[in-house]
Amino acid sequence: KALLNAVKGDPIEPAVYLGLFLGLRRSEVVGLRWKDIDFDKKLITIQNTVVRFSTISELEKTKSRASRRTLFMPDTLKEYLEALKASQEEARAVIGRKYSEEEHVLQWPDGTSYNPSYVTHRFKKVLKANRLPEQRFHDLRHTAGSILLNDGLSIKQIQNMLGHEKSSTTLDIYSHLSTTGKHETAQAMNRLLS
């Protein structure tokens, strides 16, 4: 919540919302297009990425087959994205012909899309300026997975949301974080053996 307050009005606010609410990778956040979002059904399809090698490349594919996924939008994220789209459409009307037609969710006021490295660098600056703990943008993905695990969602549900190829990947990353699960295990052993 402190982070969401810190990015309010900042250019990377949409990236942080998508990273936290859906656990998206940076490449998925930067590659997300408006045509990938169905507001009526509250669905977001992750099928496009933007990565940086020696140049910036937009790929009509994801990291793996499992990374290509359709996610339900939480209501808060849906409302946020609807407002963002409306403000971008206002900018398009004002700028007119010079407005870029890239159609990415993360875009500058002229419609051009973000560079993936901008998200990384700006995220660090926002954290530092607001005296928040230092972390990588990718750690928002881990935060999303950890929150869900601690709230009792299954490893399979978290695997599907994060787009991991194997549930063993999800287990390796998140199983040590579940204090609730450890407590429940201890309680079960106490109940069974006492």
CSV table of C-alpha atoms in Angstrom, one decimal:
chain,number,residue,atom,x,y,z
A,1,LYS,CA,0.0,0.0,0.0
A,2,ALA,CA,2.9,2.3,0.7
A,3,LEU,CA,4.3,1.6,-2.7
A,4,LEU,CA,0.9,2.3,-4.4
A,5,ASN,CA,0.8,5.6,-2.6
A,6,ALA,CA,4.4,6.4,-3.6
A,7,VAL,CA,3.7,5.8,-7.4
A,8,LYS,CA,0.5,7.8,-7.4
A,9,GLY,CA,0.7,10.0,-10.5
A,10,ASP,CA,4.1,8.7,-11.5
A,11,PRO,CA,4.7,7.5,-15.1
A,12,ILE,CA,5.4,4.0,-13.7
A,13,GLU,CA,2.2,3.8,-11.7
A,14,PRO,CA,0.5,1.5,-14.3
A,15,ALA,CA,3.5,-0.8,-14.3
A,16,VAL,CA,3.4,-1.1,-10.6
A,17,TYR,CA,-0.3,-1.9,-10.6
A,18,LEU,CA,0.2,-4.6,-13.2
A,19,GLY,CA,3.2,-6.0,-11.4
A,20,LEU,CA,1.5,-6.2,-8.0
A,21,PHE,CA,-2.1,-7.1,-9.0
A,22,LEU,CA,-1.2,-9.7,-11.7
A,23,GLY,CA,2.4,-10.6,-10.9
A,24,LEU,CA,3.5,-9.7,-14.5
A,25,ARG,CA,7.1,-9.7,-15.6
A,26,ARG,CA,8.6,-6.4,-16.8
A,27,SER,CA,8.6,-7.6,-20.4
A,28,GLU,CA,4.9,-8.5,-20.1
A,29,VAL,CA,4.0,-5.2,-18.5
A,30,VAL,CA,5.7,-3.2,-21.2
A,31,GLY,CA,4.3,-5.4,-23.9
A,32,LEU,CA,0.7,-5.3,-22.8
A,33,ARG,CA,-1.6,-3.7,-25.4
A,34,TRP,CA,-5.1,-2.4,-25.0
A,35,LYS,CA,-6.4,-5.0,-27.4
A,36,ASP,CA,-5.2,-7.7,-24.9
A,37,ILE,CA,-7.7,-6.4,-22.4
A,38,ASP,CA,-11.4,-7.3,-22.4
A,39,PHE,CA,-13.1,-4.9,-19.9
A,40,ASP,CA,-16.5,-6.5,-20.3
A,41,LYS,CA,-15.3,-10.0,-19.3
A,42,LYS,CA,-12.6,-8.6,-16.9
A,43,LEU,CA,-9.9,-10.5,-18.7
A,44,ILE,CA,-6.3,-9.7,-19.6
A,45,THR,CA,-4.4,-11.9,-22.1
A,46,ILE,CA,-0.7,-12.0,-21.7
A,47,GLN,CA,0.6,-12.7,-25.2
A,48,ASN,CA,3.1,-10.0,-26.2
A,49,THR,CA,6.4,-8.9,-24.6
A,50,VAL,CA,8.9,-6.1,-25.1
A,51,VAL,CA,12.5,-6.9,-24.2
A,52,ARG,CA,15.8,-5.1,-24.5
A,53,PHE,CA,18.8,-6.8,-26.0
A,54,SER,CA,21.2,-4.5,-27.9
A,55,THR,CA,18.0,-2.9,-29.2
A,56,ILE,CA,14.4,-3.0,-28.0
A,57,SER,CA,12.4,-5.9,-29.5
A,58,GLU,CA,8.7,-6.4,-29.4
A,59,LEU,CA,7.8,-10.1,-29.6
A,60,GLU,CA,4.4,-11.5,-30.3
A,61,LYS,CA,5.2,-14.3,-27.9
A,62,THR,CA,5.9,-14.8,-24.2
A,63,LYS,CA,8.8,-16.3,-22.3
A,64,SER,CA,7.3,-19.8,-22.5
A,65,ARG,CA,4.0,-21.5,-23.6
A,66,ALA,CA,2.7,-21.3,-20.0
A,67,SER,CA,3.5,-17.6,-19.9
A,68,ARG,CA,0.9,-17.1,-22.5
A,69,ARG,CA,-2.2,-16.9,-20.3
A,70,THR,CA,-5.5,-15.2,-19.6
A,71,LEU,CA,-6.0,-13.7,-16.2
A,72,PHE,CA,-9.1,-12.2,-14.5
A,73,MET,CA,-8.7,-8.6,-13.5
A,74,PRO,CA,-9.4,-7.7,-9.9
A,75,ASP,CA,-12.0,-4.9,-9.7
A,76,THR,CA,-9.5,-2.3,-8.4
A,77,LEU,CA,-7.2,-3.0,-11.4
A,78,LYS,CA,-10.1,-2.9,-13.8
A,79,GLU,CA,-11.2,0.5,-12.6
A,80,TYR,CA,-7.6,1.8,-12.6
A,81,LEU,CA,-7.1,0.6,-16.2
A,82,GLU,CA,-10.4,2.0,-17.4
A,83,ALA,CA,-9.5,5.5,-16.1
A,84,LEU,CA,-6.0,5.2,-17.6
A,85,LYS,CA,-7.4,4.3,-21.0
A,86,ALA,CA,-9.9,7.2,-20.8
A,87,SER,CA,-7.0,9.7,-20.1
A,88,GLN,CA,-4.9,8.3,-22.9
A,89,GLU,CA,-7.9,8.7,-25.3
A,90,GLU,CA,-8.2,12.3,-24.2
A,91,ALA,CA,-4.5,12.8,-25.0
A,92,ARG,CA,-5.0,11.2,-28.4
A,93,ALA,CA,-7.9,13.7,-29.2
A,94,VAL,CA,-5.7,16.6,-28.2
A,95,ILE,CA,-2.5,15.5,-30.0
A,96,GLY,CA,-4.3,14.3,-33.1
A,97,ARG,CA,-2.3,12.9,-36.1
A,98,LYS,CA,1.1,13.0,-34.3
A,99,TYR,CA,-0.2,10.6,-31.6
A,100,SER,CA,1.6,7.3,-31.9
A,101,GLU,CA,-0.5,4.3,-32.8
A,102,GLU,CA,1.4,1.7,-30.8
A,103,GLU,CA,-1.5,1.1,-28.4
A,104,HIS,CA,0.5,-0.1,-25.4
A,105,VAL,CA,-1.0,0.3,-21.9
A,106,LEU,CA,2.3,1.8,-20.8
A,107,GLN,CA,2.8,4.9,-23.0
A,108,TRP,CA,3.9,8.4,-22.8
A,109,PRO,CA,1.4,11.3,-23.4
A,110,ASP,CA,2.2,11.2,-27.1
A,111,GLY,CA,1.3,7.5,-27.3
A,112,THR,CA,4.9,6.1,-27.7
A,113,SER,CA,5.6,3.1,-25.5
A,114,TYR,CA,8.0,2.8,-22.6
A,115,ASN,CA,11.5,1.4,-22.8
A,116,PRO,CA,11.8,-1.6,-20.5
A,117,SER,CA,14.9,-0.2,-18.9
A,118,TYR,CA,13.0,3.0,-18.0
A,119,VAL,CA,10.6,1.0,-15.8
A,120,THR,CA,13.6,-0.5,-14.0
A,121,HIS,CA,15.4,2.8,-13.4
A,122,ARG,CA,12.3,4.8,-12.5
A,123,PHE,CA,11.1,2.1,-10.1
A,124,LYS,CA,14.4,2.4,-8.2
A,125,LYS,CA,14.2,6.2,-8.1
A,126,VAL,CA,10.6,6.1,-6.7
A,127,LEU,CA,11.6,3.7,-4.0
A,128,LYS,CA,14.6,5.8,-3.0
A,129,ALA,CA,12.7,9.1,-3.0
A,130,ASN,CA,10.0,7.6,-0.8
A,131,ARG,CA,12.4,5.8,1.6
A,132,LEU,CA,11.0,2.4,0.7
A,133,PRO,CA,13.1,-0.7,0.8
A,134,GLU,CA,15.4,-1.3,-2.2
A,135,GLN,CA,14.1,-4.0,-4.5
A,136,ARG,CA,13.9,-4.9,-8.2
A,137,PHE,CA,10.8,-4.4,-10.3
A,138,HIS,CA,10.7,-8.2,-10.7
A,139,ASP,CA,10.2,-8.4,-6.9
A,140,LEU,CA,6.6,-7.1,-7.4
A,141,ARG,CA,6.0,-10.5,-9.0
A,142,HIS,CA,7.3,-12.3,-6.0
A,143,THR,CA,5.3,-10.0,-3.7
A,144,ALA,CA,2.1,-11.0,-5.6
A,145,GLY,CA,2.9,-14.7,-5.4
A,146,SER,CA,3.7,-14.4,-1.7
A,147,ILE,CA,0.5,-12.5,-0.8
A,148,LEU,CA,-1.5,-15.2,-2.6
A,149,LEU,CA,0.3,-18.0,-0.9
A,150,ASN,CA,-0.1,-16.5,2.5
A,151,ASP,CA,-3.8,-16.0,1.8
A,152,GLY,CA,-4.2,-19.7,1.2
A,153,LEU,CA,-4.3,-20.0,-2.6
A,154,SER,CA,-2.8,-23.2,-3.9
A,155,ILE,CA,0.6,-23.5,-5.6
A,156,LYS,CA,-1.3,-24.5,-8.8
A,157,GLN,CA,-3.4,-21.3,-8.8
A,158,ILE,CA,-0.3,-19.2,-8.2
A,159,GLN,CA,1.6,-21.1,-11.0
A,160,ASN,CA,-1.2,-20.4,-13.4
A,161,MET,CA,-1.4,-16.7,-12.5
A,162,LEU,CA,2.4,-16.2,-12.8
A,163,GLY,CA,2.8,-18.3,-15.9
A,164,HIS,CA,5.4,-20.7,-14.6
A,165,GLU,CA,5.9,-23.7,-16.9
A,166,LYS,CA,6.1,-26.1,-13.9
A,167,SER,CA,4.6,-26.1,-10.5
A,168,SER,CA,8.0,-27.1,-9.1
A,169,THR,CA,9.3,-23.6,-10.1
A,170,THR,CA,6.5,-22.0,-8.1
A,171,LEU,CA,7.1,-24.4,-5.2
A,172,ASP,CA,10.9,-23.6,-5.2
A,173,ILE,CA,10.3,-19.9,-5.1
A,174,TYR,CA,7.3,-19.6,-2.7
A,175,SER,CA,7.1,-22.7,-0.5
A,176,HIS,CA,9.4,-21.3,2.2
A,177,LEU,CA,7.3,-18.2,2.6
A,178,SER,CA,4.1,-19.7,3.8
A,179,THR,CA,4.1,-19.2,7.6
A,180,THR,CA,0.4,-20.1,7.6
A,181,GLY,CA,1.2,-23.4,6.0
A,182,LYS,CA,3.9,-24.1,8.6
A,183,HIS,CA,1.6,-23.2,11.4
A,184,GLU,CA,-1.1,-25.5,10.0
A,185,THR,CA,1.4,-28.3,9.6
A,186,ALA,CA,2.4,-28.0,13.3
A,187,GLN,CA,-1.2,-27.8,14.4
A,188,ALA,CA,-2.1,-30.9,12.4
A,189,MET,CA,0.8,-32.9,13.9
A,190,ASN,CA,-0.2,-31.8,17.4
A,191,ARG,CA,-3.8,-32.8,16.8
A,192,LEU,CA,-2.8,-36.2,15.3
A,193,LEU,CA,-0.1,-37.2,17.7
A,194,SER,CA,-1.3,-35.7,21.0
